[in-house]
PDB file of C-alpha atoms and ligand atoms in Angstrom:
ATOM      1  CA  MET A   1     -87.020  20.116  20.418  1.00  0.00           C
ATOM      2  CA  LEU A   2     -85.426  20.250  23.835  1.00  0.00           C
ATOM      3  CA  ASP A   3     -82.459  17.957  24.097  1.00  0.00           C
ATOM      4  CA  LEU A   4     -82.122  16.281  27.440  1.00  0.00           C
ATOM      5  CA  PRO A   5     -79.021  14.640  28.854  1.00  0.00           C
ATOM      6  CA  TYR A   6     -79.147  10.864  28.638  1.00  0.00           C
ATOM      7  CA  THR A   7     -77.302   7.877  30.001  1.00  0.00           C
ATOM      8  CA  PHE A   8     -76.914   4.256  29.042  1.00  0.00           C
ATOM      9  CA  GLU A   9     -75.001   1.298  30.362  1.00  0.00           C
ATOM     10  CA  LEU A  10     -72.371  -0.882  28.765  1.00  0.00           C
ATOM     11  CA  ASN A  11     -72.525  -4.153  30.648  1.00  0.00           C
ATOM     12  CA  ALA A  12     -70.058  -7.024  30.412  1.00  0.00           C
ATOM     13  CA  PRO A  13     -69.746  -9.454  28.816  1.00  0.00           C
ATOM     14  CA  GLY A  14     -71.558  -8.328  25.635  1.00  0.00           C
ATOM     15  CA  PHE A  15     -71.428  -4.533  26.080  1.00  0.00           C
ATOM     16  CA  VAL A  16     -74.482  -3.975  23.839  1.00  0.00           C
ATOM     17  CA  PRO A  17     -75.604  -0.494  24.937  1.00  0.00           C
ATOM     18  CA  THR A  18     -78.818  -0.517  26.966  1.00  0.00           C
ATOM     19  CA  ARG A  19     -79.999   2.239  24.618  1.00  0.00           C
ATOM     20  CA  TYR A  20     -79.241   2.640  20.908  1.00  0.00           C
ATOM     21  CA  ASP A  21     -80.905   3.813  17.683  1.00  0.00           C
ATOM     22  CA  ASN A  22     -79.193   1.897  14.870  1.00  0.00           C
ATOM     23  CA  HIS A  23     -77.797  -1.629  14.715  1.00  0.00           C
ATOM     24  CA  ILE A  24     -75.595  -2.086  11.651  1.00  0.00           C
ATOM     25  CA  LYS A  25     -74.443  -5.560  10.587  1.00  0.00           C
ATOM     26  CA  ARG A  26     -71.583  -6.053   8.120  1.00  0.00           C
ATOM     27  CA  THR A  27     -71.203  -9.385   6.400  1.00  0.00           C
ATOM     28  CA  LEU A  28     -68.650 -10.894   4.032  1.00  0.00           C
ATOM     29  CA  THR A  29     -70.312  -9.395   0.938  1.00  0.00           C
ATOM     30  CA  SER A  30     -69.704  -5.856   2.203  1.00  0.00           C
ATOM     31  CA  MET A  31     -65.943  -6.649   2.298  1.00  0.00           C
ATOM     32  CA  LYS A  32     -65.632  -7.734  -1.337  1.00  0.00           C
ATOM     33  CA  GLY A  33     -62.140  -6.964  -2.638  1.00  0.00           C
ATOM     34  CA  GLN A  34     -60.697  -6.171   0.796  1.00  0.00           C
ATOM     35  CA  TYR A  35     -59.183  -9.534   1.777  1.00  0.00           C
ATOM     36  CA  HIS A  36     -55.946 -10.364  -0.007  1.00  0.00           C
ATOM     37  CA  ASP A  37     -56.728 -14.082  -0.449  1.00  0.00           C
ATOM     38  CA  ILE A  38     -59.481 -13.861  -3.069  1.00  0.00           C
ATOM     39  CA  SER A  39     -59.993 -17.613  -3.394  1.00  0.00           C
ATOM     40  CA  ALA A  40     -60.334 -17.996   0.396  1.00  0.00           C
ATOM     41  CA  TYR A  41     -62.896 -15.155   0.299  1.00  0.00           C
ATOM     42  CA  GLU A  42     -64.891 -16.809  -2.520  1.00  0.00           C
ATOM     43  CA  ALA A  43     -64.769 -20.241  -0.832  1.00  0.00           C
ATOM     44  CA  MET A  44     -66.019 -18.756   2.429  1.00  0.00           C
ATOM     45  CA  LEU A  45     -68.802 -16.826   0.698  1.00  0.00           C
ATOM     46  CA  ALA A  46     -69.948 -20.049  -0.975  1.00  0.00           C
ATOM     47  CA  GLU A  47     -70.595 -21.411   2.545  1.00  0.00           C
ATOM     48  CA  GLY A  48     -72.697 -18.375   3.489  1.00  0.00           C
ATOM     49  CA  ASP A  49     -72.530 -14.626   4.051  1.00  0.00           C
ATOM     50  CA  ALA A  50     -70.830 -14.673   7.469  1.00  0.00           C
ATOM     51  CA  LEU A  51     -71.423 -11.839   9.937  1.00  0.00           C
ATOM     52  CA  LEU A  52     -68.061 -10.096  10.482  1.00  0.00           C
ATOM     53  CA  TYR A  53     -68.879  -7.061  12.633  1.00  0.00           C
ATOM     54  CA  GLU A  54     -71.682  -5.020  14.142  1.00  0.00           C
ATOM     55  CA  VAL A  55     -72.098  -1.410  15.200  1.00  0.00           C
ATOM     56  CA  TYR A  56     -74.608  -0.010  17.710  1.00  0.00           C
ATOM     57  CA  GLU A  57     -75.076   3.711  17.167  1.00  0.00           C
ATOM     58  CA  LEU A  58     -76.741   6.405  19.191  1.00  0.00           C
ATOM     59  CA  ALA A  59     -78.342   8.765  16.662  1.00  0.00           C
ATOM     60  CA  ARG A  60     -77.271  12.395  16.945  1.00  0.00           C
ATOM     61  CA  PRO A  61     -77.410  15.153  14.321  1.00  0.00           C
ATOM     62  CA  HIS A  62     -74.447  15.064  11.924  1.00  0.00           C
ATOM     63  CA  GLU A  63     -73.362  18.564  12.887  1.00  0.00           C
ATOM     64  CA  SER A  64     -70.256  20.080  14.388  1.00  0.00           C
ATOM     65  CA  GLY A  65     -70.812  20.492  18.091  1.00  0.00           C
ATOM     66  CA  GLU A  66     -72.298  17.008  18.322  1.00  0.00           C
ATOM     67  CA  VAL A  67     -70.324  13.888  19.277  1.00  0.00           C
ATOM     68  CA  LEU A  68     -71.369  10.707  17.489  1.00  0.00           C
ATOM     69  CA  HIS A  69     -70.831   7.598  19.582  1.00  0.00           C
ATOM     70  CA  GLY A  70     -71.539   3.925  19.910  1.00  0.00           C
ATOM     71  CA  ILE A  71     -70.105   0.444  20.155  1.00  0.00           C
ATOM     72  CA  SER A  72     -68.271  -1.553  17.518  1.00  0.00           C
ATOM     73  CA  ILE A  73     -68.041  -5.348  17.802  1.00  0.00           C
ATOM     74  CA  VAL A  74     -65.707  -7.238  15.474  1.00  0.00           C
ATOM     75  CA  HIS A  75     -66.267 -10.978  15.708  1.00  0.00           C
ATOM     76  CA  PRO A  76     -63.313 -13.399  15.777  1.00  0.00           C
ATOM     77  CA  GLY A  77     -62.303 -15.223  12.614  1.00  0.00           C
ATOM     78  CA  LYS A  78     -60.187 -15.107   9.488  1.00  0.00           C
ATOM     79  CA  VAL A  79     -60.591 -15.043   5.732  1.00  0.00           C
ATOM     80  CA  GLY A  80     -57.655 -17.213   4.702  1.00  0.00           C
ATOM     81  CA  ASP A  81     -54.866 -15.985   6.995  1.00  0.00           C
ATOM     82  CA  GLU A  82     -56.276 -12.450   7.370  1.00  0.00           C
ATOM     83  CA  TYR A  83     -58.229 -11.535  10.481  1.00  0.00           C
ATOM     84  CA  TYR A  84     -61.790 -10.227  10.490  1.00  0.00           C
ATOM     85  CA  MET A  85     -61.744  -6.431  10.313  1.00  0.00           C
ATOM     86  CA  THR A  86     -63.904  -3.402   9.671  1.00  0.00           C
ATOM     87  CA  LYS A  87     -64.092  -1.772   6.234  1.00  0.00           C
ATOM     88  CA  GLY A  88     -62.084   1.178   7.533  1.00  0.00           C
ATOM     89  CA  HIS A  89     -62.315   4.750   6.346  1.00  0.00           C
ATOM     90  CA  PHE A  90     -61.007   8.275   6.302  1.00  0.00           C
ATOM     91  CA  HIS A  91     -63.337  10.881   7.704  1.00  0.00           C
ATOM     92  CA  THR A  92     -64.722  13.023   4.876  1.00  0.00           C
ATOM     93  CA  VAL A  93     -63.670  16.058   6.875  1.00  0.00           C
ATOM     94  CA  LEU A  94     -60.062  14.898   7.206  1.00  0.00           C
ATOM     95  CA  GLU A  95     -59.341  17.232  10.094  1.00  0.00           C
ATOM     96  CA  THR A  96     -61.532  15.298  12.529  1.00  0.00           C
ATOM     97  CA  ALA A  97     -60.276  12.874  15.170  1.00  0.00           C
ATOM     98  CA  GLU A  98     -61.832   9.892  16.936  1.00  0.00           C
ATOM     99  CA  ILE A  99     -61.476   8.255  20.344  1.00  0.00           C
ATOM    100  CA  TYR A 100     -61.750   4.517  20.902  1.00  0.00           C
ATOM    101  CA  VAL A 101     -61.916   2.734  24.248  1.00  0.00           C
ATOM    102  CA  CYS A 102     -61.375  -1.013  24.149  1.00  0.00           C
ATOM    103  CA  LEU A 103     -63.836  -2.832  26.389  1.00  0.00           C
ATOM    104  CA  ALA A 104     -63.123  -6.473  25.542  1.00  0.00           C
ATOM    105  CA  GLY A 105     -61.095  -8.698  23.269  1.00  0.00           C
ATOM    106  CA  GLN A 106     -57.708  -8.498  21.601  1.00  0.00           C
ATOM    107  CA  GLY A 107     -56.973  -6.645  18.413  1.00  0.00           C
ATOM    108  CA  VAL A 108     -55.311  -3.731  16.711  1.00  0.00           C
ATOM    109  CA  MET A 109     -56.208  -0.510  14.964  1.00  0.00           C
ATOM    110  CA  VAL A 110     -54.513  -0.213  11.576  1.00  0.00           C
ATOM    111  CA  MET A 111     -54.097   3.426  10.575  1.00  0.00           C
ATOM    112  CA  GLU A 112     -52.572   5.554   7.831  1.00  0.00           C
ATOM    113  CA  THR A 113     -52.522   9.109   6.526  1.00  0.00           C
ATOM    114  CA  PRO A 114     -52.754  10.413   2.949  1.00  0.00           C
ATOM    115  CA  GLU A 115     -49.159  11.646   3.473  1.00  0.00           C
ATOM    116  CA  GLY A 116     -47.851   8.059   3.751  1.00  0.00           C
ATOM    117  CA  ASP A 117     -47.522   7.534   7.498  1.00  0.00           C
ATOM    118  CA  TRP A 118     -48.874   4.326   8.980  1.00  0.00           C
ATOM    119  CA  ALA A 119     -49.356   2.957  12.492  1.00  0.00           C
ATOM    120  CA  VAL A 120     -50.721  -0.137  14.191  1.00  0.00           C
ATOM    121  CA  GLU A 121     -51.774   0.137  17.846  1.00  0.00           C
ATOM    122  CA  ALA A 122     -52.893  -2.712  20.105  1.00  0.00           C
ATOM    123  CA  LEU A 123     -56.448  -2.702  21.427  1.00  0.00           C
ATOM    124  CA  THR A 124     -56.744  -4.475  24.765  1.00  0.00           C
ATOM    125  CA  PRO A 125     -59.394  -4.075  27.483  1.00  0.00           C
ATOM    126  CA  GLY A 126     -59.057  -0.744  29.271  1.00  0.00           C
ATOM    127  CA  ARG A 127     -56.855   0.813  26.594  1.00  0.00           C
ATOM    128  CA  VAL A 128     -57.809   4.161  25.085  1.00  0.00           C
ATOM    129  CA  LEU A 129     -56.745   5.014  21.527  1.00  0.00           C
ATOM    130  CA  TYR A 130     -56.733   8.534  20.156  1.00  0.00           C
ATOM    131  CA  VAL A 131     -56.919   8.606  16.360  1.00  0.00           C
ATOM    132  CA  PRO A 132     -55.749  12.085  15.353  1.00  0.00           C
ATOM    133  CA  PRO A 133     -57.194  14.042  12.423  1.00  0.00           C
ATOM    134  CA  ARG A 134     -56.138  12.742   8.952  1.00  0.00           C
ATOM    135  CA  TRP A 135     -55.674   9.098  10.025  1.00  0.00           C
ATOM    136  CA  ALA A 136     -57.795   6.449   8.307  1.00  0.00           C
ATOM    137  CA  HIS A 137     -58.647   3.663  10.754  1.00  0.00           C
ATOM    138  CA  ARG A 138     -59.664   0.001  10.666  1.00  0.00           C
ATOM    139  CA  SER A 139     -60.220  -2.281  13.690  1.00  0.00           C
ATOM    140  CA  VAL A 140     -58.899  -5.823  13.371  1.00  0.00           C
ATOM    141  CA  ASN A 141     -59.759  -8.685  15.719  1.00  0.00           C
ATOM    142  CA  THR A 142     -56.617 -10.775  16.268  1.00  0.00           C
ATOM    143  CA  GLY A 143     -58.088 -12.723  19.205  1.00  0.00           C
ATOM    144  CA  ALA A 144     -60.461 -15.602  19.807  1.00  0.00           C
ATOM    145  CA  ALA A 145     -63.376 -13.582  21.271  1.00  0.00           C
ATOM    146  CA  ASP A 146     -65.301 -10.469  20.211  1.00  0.00           C
ATOM    147  CA  LEU A 147     -63.259  -7.252  19.962  1.00  0.00           C
ATOM    148  CA  ILE A 148     -65.496  -4.604  21.523  1.00  0.00           C
ATOM    149  CA  THR A 149     -64.758  -0.867  21.440  1.00  0.00           C
ATOM    150  CA  PHE A 150     -66.597   2.308  22.362  1.00  0.00           C
ATOM    151  CA  PHE A 151     -66.023   5.128  19.854  1.00  0.00           C
ATOM    152  CA  ALA A 152     -66.752   8.866  19.753  1.00  0.00           C
ATOM    153  CA  TYR A 153     -66.102  11.382  16.966  1.00  0.00           C
ATOM    154  CA  PRO A 154     -67.276  14.812  15.790  1.00  0.00           C
ATOM    155  CA  GLY A 155     -70.758  15.055  14.331  1.00  0.00           C
ATOM    156  CA  HIS A 156     -69.648  16.648  11.050  1.00  0.00           C
ATOM    157  CA  ALA A 157     -66.845  14.126  10.308  1.00  0.00           C
ATOM    158  CA  GLY A 158     -68.607  12.024   7.635  1.00  0.00           C
ATOM    159  CA  HIS A 159     -67.149   8.816   6.169  1.00  0.00           C
ATOM    160  CA  ASP A 160     -65.016   8.352   3.071  1.00  0.00           C
ATOM    161  CA  TYR A 161     -65.017   4.586   2.403  1.00  0.00           C
ATOM    162  CA  GLY A 162     -64.131   4.875  -1.288  1.00  0.00           C
ATOM    163  CA  THR A 163     -60.449   5.669  -0.871  1.00  0.00           C
ATOM    164  CA  ILE A 164     -59.835   2.515   1.185  1.00  0.00           C
ATOM    165  CA  GLU A 165     -62.077   0.382  -1.061  1.00  0.00           C
ATOM    166  CA  GLN A 166     -59.816   1.190  -4.023  1.00  0.00           C
ATOM    167  CA  GLN A 167     -56.605  -0.290  -2.668  1.00  0.00           C
ATOM    168  CA  GLY A 168     -57.058  -1.090   1.021  1.00  0.00           C
ATOM    169  CA  PHE A 169     -54.655  -0.027   3.759  1.00  0.00           C
ATOM    170  CA  ARG A 170     -50.862  -0.101   3.328  1.00  0.00           C
ATOM    171  CA  LYS A 171     -50.612  -2.824   5.967  1.00  0.00           C
ATOM    172  CA  LEU A 172     -52.543  -6.051   6.509  1.00  0.00           C
ATOM    173  CA  MET A 173     -52.884  -8.111   9.686  1.00  0.00           C
ATOM    174  CA  VAL A 174     -52.340 -11.802   9.018  1.00  0.00           C
ATOM    175  CA  GLU A 175     -51.695 -14.878  11.123  1.00  0.00           C
ATOM    176  CA  ARG A 176     -48.186 -16.338  10.833  1.00  0.00           C
ATOM    177  CA  ASP A 177     -47.269 -19.411  12.923  1.00  0.00           C
ATOM    178  CA  GLY A 178     -50.326 -18.767  15.096  1.00  0.00           C
ATOM    179  CA  LEU A 179     -49.478 -15.122  15.821  1.00  0.00           C
ATOM    180  CA  PRO A 180     -50.619 -11.814  14.341  1.00  0.00           C
ATOM    181  CA  GLU A 181     -48.150 -10.162  12.013  1.00  0.00           C
ATOM    182  CA  ILE A 182     -48.149  -6.867  10.100  1.00  0.00           C
ATOM    183  CA  VAL A 183     -47.382  -7.365   6.405  1.00  0.00           C
ATOM    184  CA  ASP A 184     -47.379  -5.110   3.341  1.00  0.00           C
ATOM    185  CA  ASN A 185     -50.572  -5.050   1.320  1.00  0.00           C
ATOM    186  CA  PRO A 186     -49.576  -6.276  -2.154  1.00  0.00           C
ATOM    187  CA  ARG A 187     -52.543  -4.389  -3.668  1.00  0.00           C
ATOM    188  CA  TRP A 188     -51.491  -1.011  -2.255  1.00  0.00           C
ATOM    189  CA  GLY A 189     -50.076   1.478  -4.737  1.00  0.00           C
ATOM    190  CA  LYS A 190     -50.990  -0.722  -7.719  1.00  0.00           C
ATOM    191  CA  GLY A 191     -53.836   1.588  -8.709  1.00  0.00           C
ATOM    192  CA  GLY A 192     -56.701  -0.522  -7.244  1.00  0.00           C
TER     193      GLY A 192
HETATM  194  C1  LIG B   1     -66.825   6.009  13.048  1.00  0.00           C
HETATM  195  C2  LIG B   1     -65.903   4.877  13.293  1.00  0.00           C
HETATM  196  C3  LIG B   1     -66.471   3.607  13.869  1.00  0.00           C
HETATM  197  C4  LIG B   1     -66.637   2.640  12.724  1.00  0.00           C
HETATM  198  C5  LIG B   1     -66.998   1.226  13.105  1.00  0.00           C
HETATM  199  C6  LIG B   1     -67.212   0.352  11.858  1.00  0.00           C
HETATM  200  O1  LIG B   1     -66.169   7.073  12.440  1.00  0.00           O
HETATM  201  O2  LIG B   1     -64.740   4.922  13.009  1.00  0.00           O
HETATM  202  O3  LIG B   1     -67.669   3.816  14.481  1.00  0.00           O
HETATM  203  O4  LIG B   1     -67.624   3.179  11.874  1.00  0.00           O
HETATM  204  O5  LIG B   1     -65.979   0.661  13.852  1.00  0.00           O
HETATM  205  O6  LIG B   1     -66.189   0.497  10.943  1.00  0.00           O
HETATM  206  P1  LIG B   1     -66.452   0.983   9.446  1.00  0.00           P
HETATM  207  O7  LIG B   1     -67.244   2.256   9.539  1.00  0.00           O
HETATM  208  O8  LIG B   1     -65.087   1.225   8.881  1.00  0.00           O
HETATM  209  O9  LIG B   1     -67.215  -0.085   8.740  1.00  0.00           O
HETATM  210 ZN1  LIG B   2     -64.084   6.839  12.058  1.00  0.00          ZN
END
């Protein structure tokens, strides 16, 4: 099959790509065990399986040489005092990086390495974030509107969700006195 160059537009305010192949929706149930306030999580789930974030992907072969890309939209909200966030993951091939460009909203990327480093970088419109190889990454919406980012990463990267599912990230983003704050994850290092 001959591959032809293609284009698409990302138009404000929604930034849904004018062309995409997959639309993934993640709801509260897919985040079971990730929010530190379990009773707030259960109470919220009893009210319905809220939509937390969405991803629009352009389908490309999962091969080195390709660049997988799309748009991630984390909606605003909290479970207890913890902001809506993505599941987060390491890439299966650890030595693969990722680039994010923030298009709208206010948030952070929470990151960590298997070696014990951690980092939290602000995502604001126009800001580019380079996530180097080895860094697990999770987008967190700390604002009142959608947090929208464009992402691109190597085709052979793959996703390891299991490691994060076991104990989460080292750091959580919670609201304290109306402002986002980085706190230690009490579950981290306790063996899941
Ligand atoms: C791909 C990547 C993003 C995320 C998206 C949703 O490697 O980092 O496209 O997949 O922001 O987050 P997850 O995949 O953690 O549910
Ligand atoms: Zn990734």
